[in-house]
CSV table of C-alpha atoms in Angstrom, one decimal:
chain,number,residue,atom,x,y,z
A,1,MET,CA,98.2,150.2,89.0
A,2,THR,CA,98.3,146.6,90.5
A,3,SER,CA,95.1,145.0,90.5
A,4,VAL,CA,94.2,141.7,92.0
A,5,GLY,CA,91.9,139.2,90.6
A,6,ILE,CA,91.4,135.7,88.7
A,7,THR,CA,94.6,134.5,87.0
A,8,ALA,CA,93.3,131.0,86.0
A,9,TYR,CA,90.4,128.7,86.3
A,10,GLY,CA,89.5,125.1,86.2
A,11,ALA,CA,86.7,122.6,86.7
A,12,TYR,CA,85.9,119.1,87.4
A,13,LEU,CA,82.5,117.2,86.8
A,14,PRO,CA,82.2,113.3,87.4
A,15,LYS,CA,81.8,111.5,84.1
A,16,ARG,CA,78.5,109.8,85.1
A,17,ARG,CA,75.2,111.7,84.4
A,18,LEU,CA,72.2,110.1,86.0
A,19,ASN,CA,69.2,110.6,83.8
A,20,ARG,CA,66.6,112.2,86.0
A,21,ALA,CA,64.0,110.2,84.1
A,22,ALA,CA,65.5,107.0,85.5
A,23,ILE,CA,65.1,108.5,89.0
A,24,ALA,CA,61.4,109.6,88.5
A,25,ALA,CA,60.6,106.2,87.0
A,26,ALA,CA,62.2,104.3,89.9
A,27,ASN,CA,60.3,106.4,92.5
A,28,ALA,CA,56.7,106.8,90.5
A,29,TRP,CA,55.2,104.1,92.6
A,30,MET,CA,55.6,106.4,95.8
A,31,ASN,CA,55.8,110.0,94.3
A,32,PRO,CA,54.4,110.2,90.7
A,33,ALA,CA,55.0,114.0,90.7
A,34,LEU,CA,58.8,113.4,90.3
A,35,LYS,CA,57.9,112.8,86.6
A,36,GLY,CA,57.6,116.5,86.0
A,37,MET,CA,61.1,116.9,87.2
A,38,GLY,CA,62.5,114.0,85.2
A,39,LYS,CA,64.3,116.2,82.5
A,40,GLY,CA,68.1,116.4,82.0
A,41,ALA,CA,70.7,114.8,84.1
A,42,LYS,CA,72.7,115.1,87.2
A,43,ALA,CA,76.5,114.8,87.6
A,44,MET,CA,76.9,111.8,90.1
A,45,CYS,CA,80.3,110.6,91.6
A,46,ASN,CA,81.6,107.3,91.0
A,47,TRP,CA,82.0,105.2,94.2
A,48,ASP,CA,85.6,106.3,94.5
A,49,GLU,CA,85.1,109.9,94.1
A,50,ASP,CA,84.3,112.6,96.8
A,51,THR,CA,84.8,116.1,97.7
A,52,VAL,CA,88.5,115.8,97.9
A,53,THR,CA,89.0,114.0,94.8
A,54,MET,CA,87.0,116.4,92.7
A,55,ALA,CA,88.6,119.4,94.2
A,56,VAL,CA,92.1,117.7,93.2
A,57,GLU,CA,91.0,117.4,89.6
A,58,ALA,CA,89.6,120.9,89.4
A,59,GLY,CA,92.9,122.1,90.8
A,60,ARG,CA,94.8,120.3,88.4
A,61,ASP,CA,92.9,121.8,85.4
A,62,CYS,CA,93.3,125.2,87.0
A,63,LEU,CA,97.1,125.0,87.3
A,64,THR,CA,97.5,124.1,83.7
A,65,GLY,CA,100.6,125.8,82.4
A,66,ILE,CA,101.2,127.2,86.0
A,67,ASP,CA,104.4,126.9,88.0
A,68,ARG,CA,102.9,125.3,91.3
A,69,ALA,CA,105.8,126.7,93.2
A,70,THR,CA,104.2,130.0,92.9
A,71,VAL,CA,101.1,129.0,94.9
A,72,ASP,CA,101.1,130.7,98.3
A,73,SER,CA,97.9,129.3,99.7
A,74,VAL,CA,95.0,126.7,99.3
A,75,THR,CA,91.5,127.0,100.4
A,76,LEU,CA,88.8,124.3,100.0
A,77,ALA,CA,85.2,125.2,100.4
A,78,SER,CA,82.5,122.5,100.9
A,79,THR,CA,79.5,121.3,103.1
A,80,THR,CA,80.3,117.8,102.4
A,81,LEU,CA,84.1,117.5,103.5
A,82,PRO,CA,84.7,113.5,104.1
A,83,PHE,CA,86.7,114.2,107.4
A,84,ALA,CA,85.0,116.1,110.1
A,85,ASP,CA,88.2,116.5,112.0
A,86,ARG,CA,91.2,116.1,109.7
A,87,HIS,CA,92.8,118.8,107.4
A,88,ASN,CA,91.0,118.2,104.1
A,89,ALA,CA,92.8,121.0,102.4
A,90,GLY,CA,96.0,119.3,103.4
A,91,ILE,CA,95.3,116.1,101.3
A,92,VAL,CA,94.3,118.3,98.2
A,93,LEU,CA,97.6,120.2,98.7
A,94,ALA,CA,99.7,117.2,98.7
A,95,ALA,CA,97.9,115.5,95.7
A,96,LEU,CA,98.7,118.6,93.8
A,97,THR,CA,102.3,118.5,94.9
A,98,LEU,CA,102.0,122.0,96.2
A,99,ASP,CA,104.6,123.4,98.8
A,100,GLU,CA,103.6,122.0,102.3
A,101,ASN,CA,104.8,125.5,103.7
A,102,SER,CA,101.8,127.0,101.9
A,103,GLU,CA,98.8,128.2,104.0
A,104,SER,CA,95.8,125.8,103.7
A,105,ILE,CA,92.3,126.1,105.1
A,106,ASP,CA,88.9,124.4,105.1
A,107,VAL,CA,85.7,126.6,104.7
A,108,THR,CA,82.4,125.0,105.5
A,109,ALA,CA,78.9,125.1,107.0
A,110,THR,CA,77.1,127.3,104.5
A,111,GLN,CA,76.1,127.1,100.9
A,112,ARG,CA,78.0,130.3,100.2
A,113,ALA,CA,81.2,128.9,101.6
A,114,GLY,CA,82.7,129.0,97.9
A,115,THR,CA,82.1,132.5,97.4
A,116,THR,CA,83.0,133.6,100.9
A,117,ALA,CA,86.4,131.7,100.4
A,118,LEU,CA,86.8,133.6,97.3
A,119,ILE,CA,86.3,137.0,98.9
A,120,LYS,CA,88.6,136.2,101.7
A,121,ALA,CA,91.4,135.1,99.4
A,122,LEU,CA,90.9,138.2,97.0
A,123,LYS,CA,91.2,140.5,100.1
A,124,ALA,CA,94.2,138.6,101.6
A,125,GLY,CA,96.1,138.8,98.4
A,126,GLY,CA,98.8,136.5,97.3
A,127,ASN,CA,98.8,133.7,94.6
A,128,ALA,CA,95.9,131.8,96.1
A,129,LEU,CA,94.2,128.8,95.0
A,130,VAL,CA,90.5,128.6,95.9
A,131,LEU,CA,88.7,125.2,95.4
A,132,ALA,CA,85.0,124.5,95.9
A,133,ALA,CA,83.4,121.2,95.7
A,134,ASP,CA,80.4,119.3,96.9
A,135,HIS,CA,79.0,115.9,97.0
A,136,ARG,CA,75.7,116.3,98.7
A,137,ILE,CA,73.5,113.2,99.3
A,138,ALA,CA,69.6,113.6,99.4
A,139,LYS,CA,67.0,111.3,100.7
A,140,PRO,CA,65.7,108.8,98.1
A,141,GLY,CA,62.6,109.9,96.2
A,142,SER,CA,63.0,113.6,97.2
A,143,ALA,CA,62.9,116.7,95.0
A,144,GLN,CA,66.6,117.3,96.3
A,145,GLU,CA,67.5,114.0,94.8
A,146,MET,CA,66.5,115.2,91.5
A,147,GLN,CA,68.1,118.7,91.8
A,148,LEU,CA,71.4,118.1,93.4
A,149,GLY,CA,74.6,117.2,91.4
A,150,ASP,CA,78.1,116.7,92.2
A,151,GLY,CA,81.2,118.9,90.9
A,152,ALA,CA,84.1,121.1,91.8
A,153,ALA,CA,85.7,124.4,90.5
A,154,ALA,CA,89.1,126.0,91.0
A,155,LEU,CA,90.2,129.6,90.7
A,156,LEU,CA,93.7,130.9,90.9
A,157,LEU,CA,94.2,134.4,92.3
A,158,GLY,CA,96.8,137.0,91.9
A,159,THR,CA,98.2,140.3,90.5
A,160,GLU,CA,100.1,138.9,87.5
A,161,LYS,CA,98.4,138.1,84.1
A,162,VAL,CA,94.9,138.9,85.7
A,163,ILE,CA,92.2,137.7,83.5
A,164,ALA,CA,89.2,139.1,85.6
A,165,ARG,CA,90.1,142.0,87.8
A,166,PHE,CA,88.1,142.1,91.3
A,167,LEU,CA,86.2,145.2,91.4
A,168,GLY,CA,84.3,144.8,94.7
A,169,SER,CA,82.1,142.6,96.8
A,170,HIS,CA,79.6,142.8,99.6
A,171,SER,CA,78.8,140.1,102.3
A,172,LEU,CA,75.3,140.1,104.1
A,173,ALA,CA,74.8,137.6,106.9
A,174,ARG,CA,71.4,137.0,107.8
A,175,ASP,CA,70.2,133.8,109.6
A,176,LEU,CA,67.3,132.9,107.5
A,177,VAL,CA,66.9,129.3,107.5
A,178,ASP,CA,66.1,128.0,103.9
A,179,HIS,CA,67.4,124.5,104.7
A,180,TYR,CA,69.9,123.0,107.2
A,181,ARG,CA,71.6,119.8,108.3
A,182,SER,CA,72.4,119.3,111.9
A,183,ALA,CA,75.7,117.9,112.9
A,184,ASN,CA,74.9,114.4,112.9
A,185,ALA,CA,72.1,114.2,110.3
A,186,GLU,CA,72.2,112.1,107.1
A,187,TYR,CA,70.3,114.7,105.1
A,188,ASP,CA,69.2,118.2,104.8
A,189,TYR,CA,65.9,119.5,105.9
A,190,ASN,CA,64.3,121.9,103.5
A,191,LEU,CA,61.9,124.6,104.1
A,192,GLU,CA,59.0,125.5,101.7
A,193,GLU,CA,59.8,127.0,98.4
A,194,ARG,CA,57.7,130.2,99.0
A,195,TRP,CA,59.5,131.0,102.1
A,196,ILE,CA,62.9,130.8,100.7
A,197,ARG,CA,61.8,132.8,97.6
A,198,ASP,CA,59.8,135.6,99.3
A,199,MET,CA,61.8,136.1,102.6
A,200,GLY,CA,65.2,134.7,101.4
A,201,TYR,CA,66.2,135.6,97.8
A,202,ASP,CA,63.8,138.5,97.2
A,203,LEU,CA,64.7,140.5,100.1
A,204,ILE,CA,68.5,139.4,100.5
A,205,VAL,CA,69.9,139.2,97.0
A,206,PRO,CA,68.8,142.7,95.9
A,207,GLU,CA,70.0,144.3,99.1
A,208,ALA,CA,73.5,142.6,98.9
A,209,ALA,CA,73.9,143.2,95.2
A,210,LYS,CA,73.1,147.0,95.4
A,211,GLN,CA,75.8,147.4,98.3
A,212,ALA,CA,78.2,145.5,96.0
A,213,LEU,CA,77.5,147.7,92.8
A,214,ALA,CA,77.9,150.7,94.8
A,215,LYS,CA,81.3,149.5,96.2
A,216,ALA,CA,82.5,148.6,92.9
A,217,GLY,CA,81.2,151.7,91.3
A,218,VAL,CA,79.5,149.9,88.7
A,219,SER,CA,75.8,150.4,87.3
A,220,ALA,CA,73.5,147.3,87.4
A,221,ALA,CA,72.9,147.8,83.5
A,222,ASP,CA,76.7,147.4,82.8
A,223,ILE,CA,76.6,143.9,84.0
A,224,ASP,CA,77.3,141.4,81.1
A,225,HIS,CA,77.1,138.1,83.0
A,226,PHE,CA,74.8,137.6,85.9
A,227,ILE,CA,75.6,134.4,87.8
A,228,MET,CA,73.0,133.1,90.5
A,229,PRO,CA,72.6,129.5,91.2
A,230,ALA,CA,69.1,128.6,92.2
A,231,THR,CA,66.9,125.4,91.9
A,232,GLN,CA,63.7,127.4,91.6
A,233,ASN,CA,62.9,127.9,88.0
A,234,GLY,CA,63.0,131.6,87.0
A,235,LEU,CA,64.4,132.7,90.4
A,236,ASP,CA,67.7,134.1,88.8
A,237,ALA,CA,65.8,136.2,86.3
A,238,ARG,CA,63.4,137.4,88.8
A,239,GLN,CA,66.5,138.5,91.0
A,240,ALA,CA,68.3,140.2,88.1
A,241,LYS,CA,65.3,142.2,87.3
A,242,ARG,CA,64.9,143.5,90.9
A,243,ILE,CA,68.6,144.5,90.9
A,244,GLY,CA,68.2,146.2,87.6
A,245,VAL,CA,70.5,143.6,85.4
A,246,LYS,CA,69.4,143.2,81.9
A,247,ALA,CA,67.5,140.0,81.1
A,248,GLU,CA,70.1,138.8,78.5
A,249,ALA,CA,72.8,138.9,81.1
A,250,VAL,CA,71.3,136.0,83.2
A,251,ARG,CA,73.5,132.9,82.6
A,252,SER,CA,72.4,129.4,82.4
A,253,ASN,CA,72.5,127.9,85.7
A,254,LEU,CA,73.5,124.3,84.2
A,255,ASN,CA,71.0,122.5,86.4
A,256,ARG,CA,69.5,120.8,83.3
A,257,GLU,CA,73.2,119.4,82.5
A,258,ILE,CA,74.6,118.6,85.8
A,259,GLY,CA,72.3,119.6,88.7
A,260,GLU,CA,73.0,122.0,91.5
A,261,ALA,CA,76.5,121.4,92.8
A,262,GLY,CA,76.1,123.2,96.2
A,263,VAL,CA,79.1,125.3,97.3
A,264,ALA,CA,80.8,124.7,94.0
A,265,HIS,CA,78.0,125.9,91.8
A,266,PRO,CA,78.6,129.8,91.8
A,267,LEU,CA,82.4,129.0,90.9
A,268,LEU,CA,81.4,126.6,88.3
A,269,MET,CA,79.1,129.1,86.7
A,270,LEU,CA,81.8,131.8,87.0
A,271,VAL,CA,84.2,129.3,85.2
A,272,HIS,CA,81.6,128.8,82.4
A,273,ALA,CA,81.2,132.5,82.1
A,274,LEU,CA,85.0,133.1,81.9
A,275,GLU,CA,85.1,130.6,79.1
A,276,GLU,CA,82.6,132.6,76.9
A,277,ALA,CA,83.2,136.2,78.2
A,278,GLN,CA,85.2,138.8,76.1
A,279,PRO,CA,87.5,141.2,77.4
A,280,GLY,CA,86.0,144.3,79.2
A,281,GLN,CA,82.8,142.5,80.2
A,282,LYS,CA,81.5,142.7,83.8
A,283,ILE,CA,80.3,139.7,85.6
A,284,MET,CA,78.4,139.6,88.9
A,285,VAL,CA,78.6,136.4,91.0
A,286,ILE,CA,76.1,135.7,93.8
A,287,GLY,CA,76.4,133.1,96.6
A,288,PHE,CA,73.3,132.5,98.8
A,289,GLY,CA,73.1,130.9,102.1
A,290,GLN,CA,71.9,132.4,105.4
A,291,GLY,CA,72.7,135.8,103.7
A,292,ALA,CA,74.5,136.5,100.3
A,293,ASP,CA,77.9,137.0,98.9
A,294,VAL,CA,78.0,139.2,95.9
A,295,LEU,CA,81.2,139.8,94.0
A,296,ILE,CA,81.9,141.9,90.6
A,297,PHE,CA,84.8,141.3,88.2
A,298,GLU,CA,85.9,142.8,84.9
A,299,THR,CA,87.5,140.7,82.3
A,300,THR,CA,90.8,141.8,80.6
A,301,ASP,CA,92.7,141.1,77.6
A,302,ALA,CA,94.8,138.5,79.3
A,303,LEU,CA,91.6,136.4,79.3
A,304,LYS,CA,92.3,135.2,75.6
A,305,GLN,CA,95.9,134.4,76.3
A,306,LEU,CA,95.1,131.7,79.1
A,307,PRO,CA,96.3,128.2,78.0
A,308,LYS,CA,93.7,126.0,77.0
A,309,ARG,CA,92.1,123.9,79.6
A,310,SER,CA,89.1,121.5,80.1
A,311,GLY,CA,87.1,124.0,82.1
A,312,VAL,CA,83.3,123.4,82.5
A,313,THR,CA,82.8,123.2,78.7
A,314,GLY,CA,85.2,120.3,78.5
A,315,GLN,CA,83.8,118.6,81.2
A,316,LEU,CA,80.2,118.7,80.1
A,317,ALA,CA,81.4,117.1,76.8
A,318,LYS,CA,82.9,114.2,78.7
A,319,GLY,CA,79.8,113.2,80.5
A,320,ALA,CA,78.3,109.7,80.0
A,321,GLU,CA,74.6,109.1,80.6
A,322,ASP,CA,73.8,106.6,83.2
A,323,ASN,CA,70.2,105.1,83.8
A,324,ASN,CA,71.1,102.6,86.7
A,325,TYR,CA,69.4,104.3,89.6
A,326,GLN,CA,70.1,101.3,92.0
A,327,ARG,CA,73.9,101.8,91.2
A,328,PHE,CA,73.5,105.4,92.0
A,329,LEU,CA,72.0,104.4,95.4
A,330,SER,CA,74.6,101.8,96.1
A,331,PHE,CA,77.6,104.3,95.3
A,332,ASN,CA,76.2,106.7,97.9
A,333,GLY,CA,75.7,104.0,100.5
A,334,GLN,CA,71.9,104.1,100.4
A,335,ILE,CA,71.5,100.3,99.7
A,336,ASP,CA,73.0,97.8,101.9
A,337,TYR,CA,73.9,95.0,99.3
A,338,GLU,CA,74.9,91.5,100.1
A,339,TRP,CA,78.5,91.7,98.4
A,340,GLY,CA,79.6,88.1,99.6
A,341,ILE,CA,82.5,86.9,101.7
A,342,ARG,CA,85.4,88.2,99.6
A,343,ALA,CA,84.1,91.9,100.6
A,344,GLU,CA,84.6,91.1,104.3
A,345,ARG,CA,88.2,91.8,104.3
A,346,ASP,CA,89.6,94.2,107.0
A,347,ASN,CA,91.1,97.3,105.4
A,348,ARG,CA,92.7,98.9,108.3
A,349,THR,CA,95.4,101.5,107.1
A,350,ALA,CA,98.8,101.5,108.4
A,351,GLN,CA,99.0,105.1,109.4
A,352,SER,CA,102.8,105.2,110.0
A,353,THR,CA,103.5,103.6,106.7
A,354,ALA,CA,101.0,105.9,104.9
A,355,TYR,CA,102.8,108.8,106.4
A,356,ARG,CA,106.4,107.6,105.7
A,357,LYS,CA,105.4,106.9,102.0
A,358,ARG,CA,103.0,110.0,101.5
A,359,ASP,CA,105.2,111.4,98.6
A,360,SER,CA,104.4,108.2,96.7
A,361,ILE,CA,100.8,107.4,97.9
A,362,THR,CA,99.4,111.1,97.9
A,363,SER,CA,101.8,113.2,95.8
A,364,PHE,CA,102.5,110.3,93.3
A,365,LEU,CA,106.1,111.1,93.2
A,366,GLY,CA,108.5,108.5,91.7
A,367,GLY,CA,112.2,108.7,91.0
A,368,LYS,CA,114.4,109.7,88.2
A,369,CYS,CA,118.1,108.7,88.2
A,370,THR,CA,120.4,111.6,87.8
A,371,GLN,CA,123.1,109.4,86.3
A,372,CYS,CA,121.3,107.8,83.4
A,373,GLY,CA,117.8,109.5,83.4
A,374,THR,CA,115.8,106.3,84.0
A,375,VAL,CA,112.4,107.0,85.4
A,376,GLN,CA,110.8,104.5,87.9
A,377,PHE,CA,107.9,104.2,90.3
A,378,PRO,CA,108.2,103.8,93.3
A,379,LYS,CA,111.5,105.9,94.0
A,380,SER,CA,114.2,103.7,95.5
A,381,ASN,CA,118.0,103.9,96.6
A,382,VAL,CA,118.9,101.8,93.4
A,383,CYS,CA,118.4,102.8,89.8
A,384,VAL,CA,116.4,99.9,88.2
A,385,ASN,CA,118.3,100.3,84.8
A,386,PRO,CA,120.4,97.1,84.9
A,387,ASN,CA,123.1,98.9,82.9
A,388,CYS,CA,123.2,101.7,85.7
A,389,GLN,CA,122.1,100.5,89.1
A,390,ALA,CA,123.6,103.6,90.5
A,391,ILE,CA,122.8,104.1,94.2
A,392,GLY,CA,121.5,107.4,95.8
A,393,THR,CA,121.0,109.1,92.5
A,394,GLN,CA,117.2,109.4,92.6
A,395,VAL,CA,115.4,112.5,92.7
A,396,ASP,CA,111.7,113.2,93.0
A,397,HIS,CA,109.8,113.1,89.7
A,398,PRO,CA,106.0,113.6,89.3
A,399,PHE,CA,103.9,110.8,87.7
A,400,ALA,CA,100.5,112.5,88.0
A,401,ASP,CA,100.6,114.3,84.7
A,402,LEU,CA,102.7,111.9,82.6
A,403,GLU,CA,100.9,110.1,79.5
A,404,ALA,CA,100.6,106.4,80.0
A,405,ALA,CA,98.9,103.4,78.2
A,406,VAL,CA,97.5,100.0,79.3
A,407,LYS,CA,100.1,97.2,78.9
A,408,THR,CA,98.1,94.5,80.5
A,409,PHE,CA,94.7,94.4,82.2
A,410,THR,CA,92.1,92.2,84.1
A,411,GLU,CA,88.5,92.5,84.5
A,412,ASP,CA,87.8,90.4,87.6
A,413,ASN,CA,84.1,89.5,88.4
A,414,LEU,CA,85.3,87.4,91.5
A,415,ALA,CA,87.1,90.0,93.5
A,416,TYR,CA,85.1,92.5,95.3
A,417,SER,CA,84.7,95.9,94.0
A,418,PRO,CA,81.8,98.4,94.7
A,419,ASN,CA,81.4,98.8,90.8
A,420,PRO,CA,82.0,95.2,89.5
A,421,PRO,CA,84.1,93.9,87.7
A,422,LEU,CA,87.4,95.1,89.4
A,423,GLN,CA,89.6,96.4,86.9
A,424,TYR,CA,93.3,96.5,87.2
A,425,GLY,CA,96.5,96.2,85.1
A,426,ASN,CA,100.1,97.2,84.4
A,427,ILE,CA,100.4,100.8,83.2
A,428,GLY,CA,103.4,102.0,81.2
A,429,PHE,CA,104.5,105.5,81.1
A,430,ASN,CA,105.5,107.1,77.8
A,431,GLU,CA,108.5,108.7,79.7
A,432,GLY,CA,109.5,105.2,81.2
A,433,GLY,CA,108.3,103.6,84.5
A,434,ASN,CA,105.4,101.0,85.0
A,435,ILE,CA,103.0,100.7,87.8
A,436,TYR,CA,100.3,97.9,88.7
A,437,MET,CA,97.4,99.7,89.5
A,438,ASP,CA,93.6,99.8,89.6
A,439,LEU,CA,91.5,101.3,86.7
A,440,THR,CA,88.5,103.5,87.1
A,441,ASP,CA,85.7,105.2,84.7
A,442,PHE,CA,86.0,102.3,82.1
A,443,ASP,CA,82.8,100.7,81.0
A,444,SER,CA,83.1,97.0,81.1
A,445,GLY,CA,84.6,95.5,77.9
A,446,THR,CA,86.1,98.8,76.7
A,447,ILE,CA,89.7,98.4,78.0
A,448,SER,CA,92.4,97.1,75.6
A,449,VAL,CA,96.2,96.8,75.4
A,450,GLY,CA,97.3,100.3,74.3
A,451,SER,CA,94.3,102.2,75.6
A,452,LYS,CA,95.5,105.8,76.5
A,453,VAL,CA,95.0,106.6,80.3
A,454,ARG,CA,95.4,109.5,82.5
A,455,MET,CA,96.2,109.5,86.2
A,456,VAL,CA,93.2,110.6,88.6
A,457,PHE,CA,93.4,110.8,92.4
A,458,ARG,CA,90.6,108.5,93.6
A,459,ILE,CA,89.5,106.7,96.9
A,460,LYS,CA,91.3,103.3,97.1
A,461,ASP,CA,89.0,101.9,99.6
A,462,PHE,CA,86.9,102.5,102.9
A,463,ASP,CA,87.8,101.1,106.2
A,464,ASP,CA,84.2,101.0,107.5
A,465,LYS,CA,85.2,99.6,110.9
A,466,ARG,CA,87.2,102.7,111.7
A,467,GLY,CA,85.4,105.2,109.4
A,468,PHE,CA,88.6,105.9,107.4
A,469,ARG,CA,89.2,106.3,103.5
A,470,ARG,CA,92.4,105.7,101.8
A,471,TYR,CA,93.3,107.7,98.6
A,472,PHE,CA,95.7,106.7,95.8
A,473,TRP,CA,95.9,107.3,92.1
A,474,LYS,CA,94.2,105.4,89.3
A,475,ALA,CA,94.1,105.1,85.6
A,476,ALA,CA,91.1,106.4,83.9
A,477,PRO,CA,90.4,106.9,80.0
A,478,ALA,CA,92.6,109.7,78.7
A,479,ALA,CA,89.6,111.2,77.0
């Protein structure tokens, strides 16, 4: 019998983990009660990261060892898409060098967008890549600022080499307003916790879960991994008990390590569960937001044959503590610093050039000479090998996943960067080819000639006058 389900997974968390104690200390003068929430850390985007860049990284992790030509569709779920009217999933598709004839769609406007996108893709069939990412910004000094974190998850679906069979689901739409953000609002408005718990989770989640169990033909007592993101302590265990799921099945919500990653969080917890699950175990995933989505999976023997990838566990291990609360505010545009005259340059993007060069800029495709095998970036009509110089022999060659190292570098404290010093240099690829590019995620003074780097898709710069942002690839620490 052919069954549909999850065939691969991936995750991405920003390297920086802002210490909640630093947030509490900075705001203690106006809200001393925040000290009680000052435990653990939250994953925070670097200035050059957003929902799109995180989704790309999660997608790359998910597609480890996968032939990208087999992917039929891409869905990007988020409530913090950088463009309100531009195909965000299309940017991700191009950065992942997927076939532009693939279906692609953005799903948004509810915290259960990730689970809704997952259900739709499972029912549609095909080899579908579902990505969920969120970069939510909360009002400074608020409880939400302490709770929210940034992150992305990716799941590849299909019918071959299924690692977790899809057993069934149920979706319940109920317009209970626990929070909202109007179209032009900067921050969410949140309702009182008792309202959310008593009239929201307590009534909606058990009702939806019991319907999903009935459809899947599974007993609540058989669930081995119970996944329900929530920022209120103990709310997940409370719902598991109401549904009839055993207490030991309730999984860590990861809030202490990374915060609550919004639309991405149910999928991040699912990835974490798949990393630790044994074949034959049943997983319940709940997405909550103006109703609930409940999905039930059963892991298979193929789970243990999946090629190694970073996943949530690997991303947790890469985290670096950050105690600079003001830098966090600056990265999110919540402090208007005086950056000096050098920051006043006009960053208007030449859209016609960006379109013509999209294979180089977004997909990071260089060239490889079919005559002598020389690899080069950018691709051109003439081979750069002085002993070859063949004309018209270049074919597309992907650079994003090539191993590379720093050949020269500069840390510039005079040029403008949202995170000084500006770091850039000449990067040499092991396979051949060099590129002069920006570096990111290095602490000042940690770069050296020979440092191993990996390519990451990031924001190049912002055009504040026209509300546009440009993307390109940068070199980040390899480990």
